[in-house]
Every structure is written in C-alpha cells, then in structure tokens.
CSV table of C-alpha atoms in Angstrom, one decimal:
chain,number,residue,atom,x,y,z
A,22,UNK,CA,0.0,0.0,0.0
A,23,UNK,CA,1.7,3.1,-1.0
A,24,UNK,CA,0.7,6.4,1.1
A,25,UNK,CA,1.4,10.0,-0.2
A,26,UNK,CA,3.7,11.9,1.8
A,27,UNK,CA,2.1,15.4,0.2
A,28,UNK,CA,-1.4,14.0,1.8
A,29,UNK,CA,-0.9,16.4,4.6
A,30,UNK,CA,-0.3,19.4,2.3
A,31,UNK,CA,-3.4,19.4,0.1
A,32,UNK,CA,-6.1,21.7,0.6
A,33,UNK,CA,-9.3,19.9,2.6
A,34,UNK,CA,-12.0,19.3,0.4
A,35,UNK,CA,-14.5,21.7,1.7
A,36,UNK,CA,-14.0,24.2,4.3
A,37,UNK,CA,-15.8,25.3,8.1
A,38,UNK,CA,-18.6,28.5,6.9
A,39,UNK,CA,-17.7,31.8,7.6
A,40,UNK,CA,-19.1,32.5,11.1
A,41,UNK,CA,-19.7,36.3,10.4
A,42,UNK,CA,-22.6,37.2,13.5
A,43,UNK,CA,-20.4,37.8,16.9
A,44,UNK,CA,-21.6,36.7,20.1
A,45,UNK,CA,-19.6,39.3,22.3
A,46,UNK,CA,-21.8,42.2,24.1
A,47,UNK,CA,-19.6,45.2,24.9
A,48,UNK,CA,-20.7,47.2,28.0
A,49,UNK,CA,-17.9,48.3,28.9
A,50,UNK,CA,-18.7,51.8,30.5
A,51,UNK,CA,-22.5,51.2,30.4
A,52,UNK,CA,-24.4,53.7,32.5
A,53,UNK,CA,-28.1,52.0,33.3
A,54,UNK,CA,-29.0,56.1,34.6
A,55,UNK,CA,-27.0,58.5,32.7
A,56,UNK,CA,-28.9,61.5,34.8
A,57,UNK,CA,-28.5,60.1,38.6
A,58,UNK,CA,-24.6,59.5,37.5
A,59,UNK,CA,-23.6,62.8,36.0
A,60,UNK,CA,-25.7,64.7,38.1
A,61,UNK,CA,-25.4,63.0,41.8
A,62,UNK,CA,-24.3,65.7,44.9
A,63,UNK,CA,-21.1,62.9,45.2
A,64,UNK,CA,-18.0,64.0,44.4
A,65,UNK,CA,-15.2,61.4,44.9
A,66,UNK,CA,-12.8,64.3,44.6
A,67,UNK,CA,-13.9,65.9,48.1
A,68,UNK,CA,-11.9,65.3,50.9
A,69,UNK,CA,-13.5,65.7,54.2
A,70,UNK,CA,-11.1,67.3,56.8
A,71,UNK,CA,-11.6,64.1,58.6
A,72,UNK,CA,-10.7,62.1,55.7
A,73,UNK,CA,-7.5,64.6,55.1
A,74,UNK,CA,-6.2,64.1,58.5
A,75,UNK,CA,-6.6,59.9,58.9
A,76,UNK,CA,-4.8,60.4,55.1
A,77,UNK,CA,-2.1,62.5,56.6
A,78,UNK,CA,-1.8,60.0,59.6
A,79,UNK,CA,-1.7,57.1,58.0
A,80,UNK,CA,0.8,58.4,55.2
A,81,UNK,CA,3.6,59.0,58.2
A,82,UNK,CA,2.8,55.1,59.0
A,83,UNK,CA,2.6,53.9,55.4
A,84,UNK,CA,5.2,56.7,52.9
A,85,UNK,CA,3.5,56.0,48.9
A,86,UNK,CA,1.9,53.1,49.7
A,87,UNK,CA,-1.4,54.1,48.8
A,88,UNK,CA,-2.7,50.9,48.7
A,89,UNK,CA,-2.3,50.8,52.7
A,90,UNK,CA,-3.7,54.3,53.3
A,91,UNK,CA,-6.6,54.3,51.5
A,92,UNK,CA,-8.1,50.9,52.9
A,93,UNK,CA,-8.3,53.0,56.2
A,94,UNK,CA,-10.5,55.9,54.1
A,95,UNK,CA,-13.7,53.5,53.3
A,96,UNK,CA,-14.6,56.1,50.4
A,97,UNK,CA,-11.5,56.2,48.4
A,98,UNK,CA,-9.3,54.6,45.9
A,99,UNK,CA,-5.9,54.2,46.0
A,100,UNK,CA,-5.6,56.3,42.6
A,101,UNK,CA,-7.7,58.9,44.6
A,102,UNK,CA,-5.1,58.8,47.3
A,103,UNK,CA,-2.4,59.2,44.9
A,104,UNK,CA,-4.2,62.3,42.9
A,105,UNK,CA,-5.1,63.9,46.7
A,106,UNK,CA,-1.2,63.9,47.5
A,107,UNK,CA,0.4,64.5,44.8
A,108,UNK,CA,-2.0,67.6,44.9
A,109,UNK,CA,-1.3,68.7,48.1
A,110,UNK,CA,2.1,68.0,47.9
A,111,UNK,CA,4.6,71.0,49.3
C-alpha cells in the first residue's frame, strides 16, 4: 500500500462557513441612569477634613503606599489617594 507523503499538504475538500454574527456584548462603561450618574451631589474628589487628616496620619505610617492608606478611608481609591497627594504636595 503506497501512502502519499504530500497528503498532509493538500487543501481539505471543503472548508468550516464563515461564522460572520459575533456573540460578544460590549458594555464596557455602560451607564443604566445616565442623569442620577452625571448629576449626583457625590463627588469622589472631596476630601473631608476628617478624611485629610486619617490620610495625613496614615501616610507617616505607610510613605507611597497608597494601597495601605486608603483601605483606612472606606470612600477612596488608591488612585484617589495618589491624585489627593500628589496635589497637596509642598
């Protein structure tokens, strides 16, 4: 029995369809109330003086490491807590 060592090489006979419909759902960023976000009284940006002093506190404890200071501030980030000192910054 002779096999054809080009067998491998040769095109199939007939190919998988197109699949051209995609199944993926982007809502990345999706806002389900567009008003009650944009236009809410919060402002993540506002620091009580509460919040400024436990920040100042826990920065002499914890130098940069954000992380660490902020999980003692229940309302912030630790990209909030960088932005907050590197604007207040002397």
């Amino acid at each position: 029995m002779l096999i054809d060592p080009d067998s491998h090489l040769r095109a199939p006979q007939s190919a998988a369809p197109l699949r051209l419909e995609s199944d993926f759902d982007d809502d990345n960023g999706f806002v389900k109330d567009p008003v009650a976000f944009f236009l809410s009284d919060f402002d993540p940006d506002f620091w009580s003086e509460e919040e400024k002093i436990t920040f100042e506190k826990r920065y002499l404890l914890f130098p940069k490491q954000f992380g660490k200071i902020a999980a003692a501030l229940p309302d912030k980030t630790p990209s909030q807590c960088v932005r907050y000192y590197y604007l207040t910054k002397k």
